[in-house]
Coordinates of C-alpha atoms and ligand atoms in Angstrom, one line a residue:
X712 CA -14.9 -14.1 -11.1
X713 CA -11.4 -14.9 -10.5
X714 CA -9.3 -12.0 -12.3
X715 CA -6.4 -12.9 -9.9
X716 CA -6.2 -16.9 -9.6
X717 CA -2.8 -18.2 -9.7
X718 CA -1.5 -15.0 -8.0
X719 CA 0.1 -15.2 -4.9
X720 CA 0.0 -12.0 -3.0
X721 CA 1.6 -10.0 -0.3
X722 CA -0.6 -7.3 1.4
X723 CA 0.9 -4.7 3.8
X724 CA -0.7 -3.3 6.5
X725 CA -3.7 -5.9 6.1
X726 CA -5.6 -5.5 9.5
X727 CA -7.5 -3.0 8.7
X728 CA -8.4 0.0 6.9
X729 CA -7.4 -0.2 3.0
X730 CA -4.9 -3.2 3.5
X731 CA -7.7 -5.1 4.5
X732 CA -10.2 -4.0 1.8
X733 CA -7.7 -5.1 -0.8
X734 CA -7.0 -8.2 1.1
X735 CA -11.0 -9.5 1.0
X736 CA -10.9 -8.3 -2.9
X737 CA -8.0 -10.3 -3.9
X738 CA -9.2 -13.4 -1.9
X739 CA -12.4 -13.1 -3.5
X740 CA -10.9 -12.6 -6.9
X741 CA -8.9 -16.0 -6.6
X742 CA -5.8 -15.1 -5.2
X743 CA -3.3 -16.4 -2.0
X744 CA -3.0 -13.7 0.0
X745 CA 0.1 -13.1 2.9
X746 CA -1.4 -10.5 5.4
X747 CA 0.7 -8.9 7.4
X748 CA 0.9 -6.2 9.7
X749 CA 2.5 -4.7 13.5
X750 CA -1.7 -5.6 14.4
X751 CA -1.4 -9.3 15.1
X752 CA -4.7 -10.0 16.8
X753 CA -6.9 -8.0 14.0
X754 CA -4.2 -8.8 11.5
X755 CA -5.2 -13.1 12.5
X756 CA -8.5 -13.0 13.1
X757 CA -8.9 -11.0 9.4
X758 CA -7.0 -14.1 7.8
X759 CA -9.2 -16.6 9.7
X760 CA -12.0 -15.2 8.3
X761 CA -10.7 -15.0 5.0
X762 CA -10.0 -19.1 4.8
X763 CA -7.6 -20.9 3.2
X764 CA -5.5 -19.1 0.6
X765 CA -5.4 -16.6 3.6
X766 CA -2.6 -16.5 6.2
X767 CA -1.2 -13.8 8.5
X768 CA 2.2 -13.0 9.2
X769 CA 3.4 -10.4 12.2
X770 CA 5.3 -7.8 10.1
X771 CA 7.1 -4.5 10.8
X772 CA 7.6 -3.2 7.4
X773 CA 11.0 -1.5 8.4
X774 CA 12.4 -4.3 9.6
X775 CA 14.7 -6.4 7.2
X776 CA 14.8 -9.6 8.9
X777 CA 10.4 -9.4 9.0
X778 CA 10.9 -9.3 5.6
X779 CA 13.0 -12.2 5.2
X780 CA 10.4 -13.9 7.2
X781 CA 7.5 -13.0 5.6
X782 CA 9.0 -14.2 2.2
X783 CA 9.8 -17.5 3.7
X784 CA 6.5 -18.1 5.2
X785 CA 4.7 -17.1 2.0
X786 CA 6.9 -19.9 -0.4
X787 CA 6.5 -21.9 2.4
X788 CA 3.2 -22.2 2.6
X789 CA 1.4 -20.9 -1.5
X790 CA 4.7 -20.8 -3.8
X791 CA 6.9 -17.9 -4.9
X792 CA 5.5 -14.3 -4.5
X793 CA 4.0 -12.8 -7.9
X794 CA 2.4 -9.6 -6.6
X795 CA 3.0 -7.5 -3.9
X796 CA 0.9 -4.0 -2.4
X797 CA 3.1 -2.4 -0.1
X798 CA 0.3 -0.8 1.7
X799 CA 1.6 -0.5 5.0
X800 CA 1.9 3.3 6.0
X801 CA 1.8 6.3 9.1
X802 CA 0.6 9.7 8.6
X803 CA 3.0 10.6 11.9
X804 CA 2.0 13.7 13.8
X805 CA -0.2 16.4 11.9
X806 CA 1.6 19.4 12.6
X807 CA 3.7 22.3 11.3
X808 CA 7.5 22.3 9.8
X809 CA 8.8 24.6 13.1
X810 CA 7.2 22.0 15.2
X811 CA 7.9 18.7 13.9
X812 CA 11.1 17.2 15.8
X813 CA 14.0 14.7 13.6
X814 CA 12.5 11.6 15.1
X815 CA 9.4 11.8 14.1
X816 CA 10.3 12.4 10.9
X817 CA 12.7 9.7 10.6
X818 CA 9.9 7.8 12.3
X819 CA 7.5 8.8 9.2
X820 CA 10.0 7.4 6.8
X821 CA 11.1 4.6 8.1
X822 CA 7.4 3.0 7.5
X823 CA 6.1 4.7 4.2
X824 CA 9.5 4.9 2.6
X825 CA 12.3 2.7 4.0
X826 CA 9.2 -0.3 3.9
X827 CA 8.5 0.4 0.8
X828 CA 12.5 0.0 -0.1
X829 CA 12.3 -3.1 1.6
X830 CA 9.5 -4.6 0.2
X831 CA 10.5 -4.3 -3.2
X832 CA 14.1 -5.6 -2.9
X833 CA 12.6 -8.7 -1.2
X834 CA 10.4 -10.0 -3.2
X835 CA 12.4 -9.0 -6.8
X836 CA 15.2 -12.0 -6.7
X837 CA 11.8 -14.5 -6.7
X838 CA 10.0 -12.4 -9.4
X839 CA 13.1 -12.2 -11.7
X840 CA 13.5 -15.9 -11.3
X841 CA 9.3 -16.9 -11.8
X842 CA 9.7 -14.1 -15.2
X843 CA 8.2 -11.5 -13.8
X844 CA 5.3 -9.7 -10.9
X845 CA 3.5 -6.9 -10.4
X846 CA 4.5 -4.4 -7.7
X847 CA 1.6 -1.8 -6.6
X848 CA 3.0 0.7 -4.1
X849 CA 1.0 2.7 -2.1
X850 CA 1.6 6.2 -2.1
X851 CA -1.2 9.4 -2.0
X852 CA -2.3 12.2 -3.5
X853 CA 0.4 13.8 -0.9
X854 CA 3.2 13.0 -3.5
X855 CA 1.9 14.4 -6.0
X856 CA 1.5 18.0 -4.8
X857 CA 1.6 19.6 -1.2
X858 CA -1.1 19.0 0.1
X859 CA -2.1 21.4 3.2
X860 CA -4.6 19.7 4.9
X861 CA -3.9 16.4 7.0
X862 CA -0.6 16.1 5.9
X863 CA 3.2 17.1 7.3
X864 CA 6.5 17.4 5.7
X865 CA 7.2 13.6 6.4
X866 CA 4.0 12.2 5.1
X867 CA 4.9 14.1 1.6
X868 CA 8.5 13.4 1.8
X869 CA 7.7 9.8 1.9
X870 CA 4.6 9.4 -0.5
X871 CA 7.3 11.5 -3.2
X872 CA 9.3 9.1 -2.6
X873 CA 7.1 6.1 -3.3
X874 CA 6.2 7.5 -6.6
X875 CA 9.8 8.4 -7.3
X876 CA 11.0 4.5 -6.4
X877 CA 8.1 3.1 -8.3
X878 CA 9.5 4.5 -11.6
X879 CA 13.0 3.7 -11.0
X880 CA 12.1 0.1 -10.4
X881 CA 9.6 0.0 -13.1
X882 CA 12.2 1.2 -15.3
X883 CA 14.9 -1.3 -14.0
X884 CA 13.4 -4.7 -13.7
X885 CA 11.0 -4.1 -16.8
X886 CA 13.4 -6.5 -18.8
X887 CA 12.4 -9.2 -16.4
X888 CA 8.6 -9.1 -17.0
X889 CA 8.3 -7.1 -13.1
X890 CA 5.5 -3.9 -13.5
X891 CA 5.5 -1.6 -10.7
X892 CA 3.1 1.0 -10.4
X893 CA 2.0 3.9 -7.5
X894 CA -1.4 4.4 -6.6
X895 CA -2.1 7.8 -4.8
X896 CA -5.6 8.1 -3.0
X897 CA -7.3 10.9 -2.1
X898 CA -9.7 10.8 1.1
X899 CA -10.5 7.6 2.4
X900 CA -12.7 6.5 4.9
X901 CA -9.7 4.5 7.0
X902 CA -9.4 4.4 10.6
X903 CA -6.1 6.3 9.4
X904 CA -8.3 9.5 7.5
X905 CA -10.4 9.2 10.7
X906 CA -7.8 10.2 13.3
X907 CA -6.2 12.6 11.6
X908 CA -8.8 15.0 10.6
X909 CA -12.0 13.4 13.0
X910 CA -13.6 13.1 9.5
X911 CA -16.7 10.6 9.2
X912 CA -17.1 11.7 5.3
X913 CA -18.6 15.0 5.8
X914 CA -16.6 18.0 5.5
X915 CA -13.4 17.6 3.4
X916 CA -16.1 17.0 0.8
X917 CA -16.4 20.0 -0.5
X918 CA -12.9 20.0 -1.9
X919 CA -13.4 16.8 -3.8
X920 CA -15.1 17.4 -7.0
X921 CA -17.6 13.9 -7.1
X922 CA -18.5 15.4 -3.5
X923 CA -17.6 12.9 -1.2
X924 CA -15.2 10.6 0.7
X925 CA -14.6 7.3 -0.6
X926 CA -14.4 3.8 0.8
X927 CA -11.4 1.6 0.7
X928 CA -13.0 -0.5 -1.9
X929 CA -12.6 1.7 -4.2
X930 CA -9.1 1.8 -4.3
X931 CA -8.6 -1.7 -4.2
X932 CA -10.6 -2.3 -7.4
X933 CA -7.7 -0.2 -8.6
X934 CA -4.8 -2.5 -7.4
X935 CA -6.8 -5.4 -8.3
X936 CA -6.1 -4.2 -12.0
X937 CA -2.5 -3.5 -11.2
X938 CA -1.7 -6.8 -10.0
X939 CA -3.7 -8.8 -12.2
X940 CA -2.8 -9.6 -16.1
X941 CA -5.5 -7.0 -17.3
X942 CA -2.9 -4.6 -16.9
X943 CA -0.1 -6.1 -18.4
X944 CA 1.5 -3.3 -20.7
X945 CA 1.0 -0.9 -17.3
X946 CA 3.8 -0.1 -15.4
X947 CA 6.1 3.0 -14.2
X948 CA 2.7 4.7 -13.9
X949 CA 0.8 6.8 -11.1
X950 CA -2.9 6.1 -11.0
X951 CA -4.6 8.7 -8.9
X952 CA -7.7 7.9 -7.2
X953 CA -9.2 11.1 -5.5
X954 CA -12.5 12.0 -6.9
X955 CA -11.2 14.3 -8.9
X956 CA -9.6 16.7 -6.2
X957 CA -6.2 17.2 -7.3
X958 CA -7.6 17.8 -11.2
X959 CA -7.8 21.1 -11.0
Ligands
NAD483 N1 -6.9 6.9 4.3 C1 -6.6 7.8 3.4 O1 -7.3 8.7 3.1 C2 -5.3 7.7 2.6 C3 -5.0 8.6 1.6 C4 -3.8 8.5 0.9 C5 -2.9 7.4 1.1 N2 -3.2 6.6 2.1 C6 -2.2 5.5 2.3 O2 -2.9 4.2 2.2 C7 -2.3 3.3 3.0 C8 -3.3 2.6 3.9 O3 -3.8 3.6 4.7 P1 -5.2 3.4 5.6 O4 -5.9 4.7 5.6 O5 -5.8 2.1 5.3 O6 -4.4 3.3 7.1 P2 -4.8 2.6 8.4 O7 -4.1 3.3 9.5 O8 -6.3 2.5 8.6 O9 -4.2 1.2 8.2 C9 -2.8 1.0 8.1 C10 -2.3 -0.3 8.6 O10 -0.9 -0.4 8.5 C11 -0.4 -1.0 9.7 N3 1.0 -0.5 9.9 C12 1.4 0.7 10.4 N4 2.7 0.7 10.5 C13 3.2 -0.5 10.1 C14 4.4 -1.1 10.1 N5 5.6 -0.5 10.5 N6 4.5 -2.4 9.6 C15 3.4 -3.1 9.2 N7 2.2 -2.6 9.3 C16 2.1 -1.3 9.8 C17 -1.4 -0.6 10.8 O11 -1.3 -1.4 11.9 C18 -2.7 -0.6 10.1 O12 -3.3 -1.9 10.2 C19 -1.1 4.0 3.8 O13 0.1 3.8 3.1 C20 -1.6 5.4 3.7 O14 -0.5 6.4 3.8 C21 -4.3 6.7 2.9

């Protein structure tokens, strides 16, 4: 199959964990695919793997001028940018409001939020000019309601304000064929969902009605969707995948 040939695609936060599940997907599925992440060495030796309609770019999602290289590189080397999955993220310290200190929330929101920002206003310009893109943004089940497990006030600060971006842009740039949407993930087994709660895909199941954890392949058959045509009347939309845990 090749539900995403003639897309070329920017992944976030592509060394490992969901970035890189999404990355293998959309190679497989036919696109070009930019991985970047802060993780050069897993971040390369992913894109090795992956071939030739793979490269990897070194990428701090916060940083303005990384993203002005990133955007370069990509053209440079596949054509102008049609999709992008800012998927890059932190889940910062887990700890309580009285404890958490300014910096680390600033910290928080410079990478889930502030990248996020970024992402978007870089690779518009060259969507409005090729007619239009798809944007999937990565936020979680932790903005869409307070979630008190594995989570701090940063975490949902941020992933709110994902969700809250992803309409405005959705609503802005629809007139120039771009779709944004937010995807919000429940428990994933990610190196990320591992350190925070030392879950292996036991416990936290009882809170998810299927029973379980899933893998990162799951959500990236979701974003597959959202950047490919098959979703082309989609957009300003938030796609939860949790296993049913925040349905009731
Ligand atoms: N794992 C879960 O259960 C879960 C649930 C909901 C949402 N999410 C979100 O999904 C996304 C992926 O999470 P994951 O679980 O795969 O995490 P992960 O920690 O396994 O992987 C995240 C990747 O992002 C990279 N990264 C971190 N900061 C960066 C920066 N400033 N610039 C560029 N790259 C950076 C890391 O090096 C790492 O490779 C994140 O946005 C996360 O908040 C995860």
């Amino acid at each position: 199959m090749a539900r995403l040939a003639g897309k070329i695609a920017v992944i976030t936060g592509a060394a490992r964990g969901m970035g890189e599940a999404h990355a293998r997907l959309f190679v497989r599925e036919g696109a070009s695919v930019v991985l970047t992440d802060l993780n050069g060495q897993a971040g390369s030796d992913l894109a090795g793997e992956l071939g030739d309609r793979a490269i990897f770019v070194p990428h701090d999602v916060s940083s303005s001028k990384d993203w002005d290289n990133v955007l370069i590189t990509a053209e440079a080397r596949f054509g102008p940018v049609n999709v992008l999955v800012n998927n890059a993220g932190v889940i910062g310290p887990v700890k309580s409001l009285l404890d958490f200190e300014e910096e680390e929330f600033l910290q928080v929101c410079a990478v889930n939020q502030l990248g996020v920002f970024l992402g978007m206003k870089a690779v518009v310009p060259g969507m409005v000019a090729a007619g239009g893109g798809s944007i999937v943004n990565i936020s979680s089940i932790a903005g869409m309601l307070g979630t008190r497990a594995s989570s701090n006030a940063a975490y949902c600060a941020s992933k709110f304000a994902v969700r809250g971006m992803s309409k405005l842009i959705a609503a802005q740039w629809g007139h120039a064929g771009i779709r944004v949407n937010s995807v919000h993930p429940g428990y994933i087994l990610t190196p990320m969902m591992v350190a925070a709660t030392d879950e292996t895909g036991g416990g936290a199941s009882d809170a998810i009605p299927l029973g379980r954890m899933a893998q990162p392949e799951e959500v990236s058959n979701v974003v597959l969707f959202l950047a490919s045509d098959e979703s082309s009347f989609v957009s300003g939309a938030e796609h939860v995948v949790d296993g049913g845990m925040t349905a009731g």
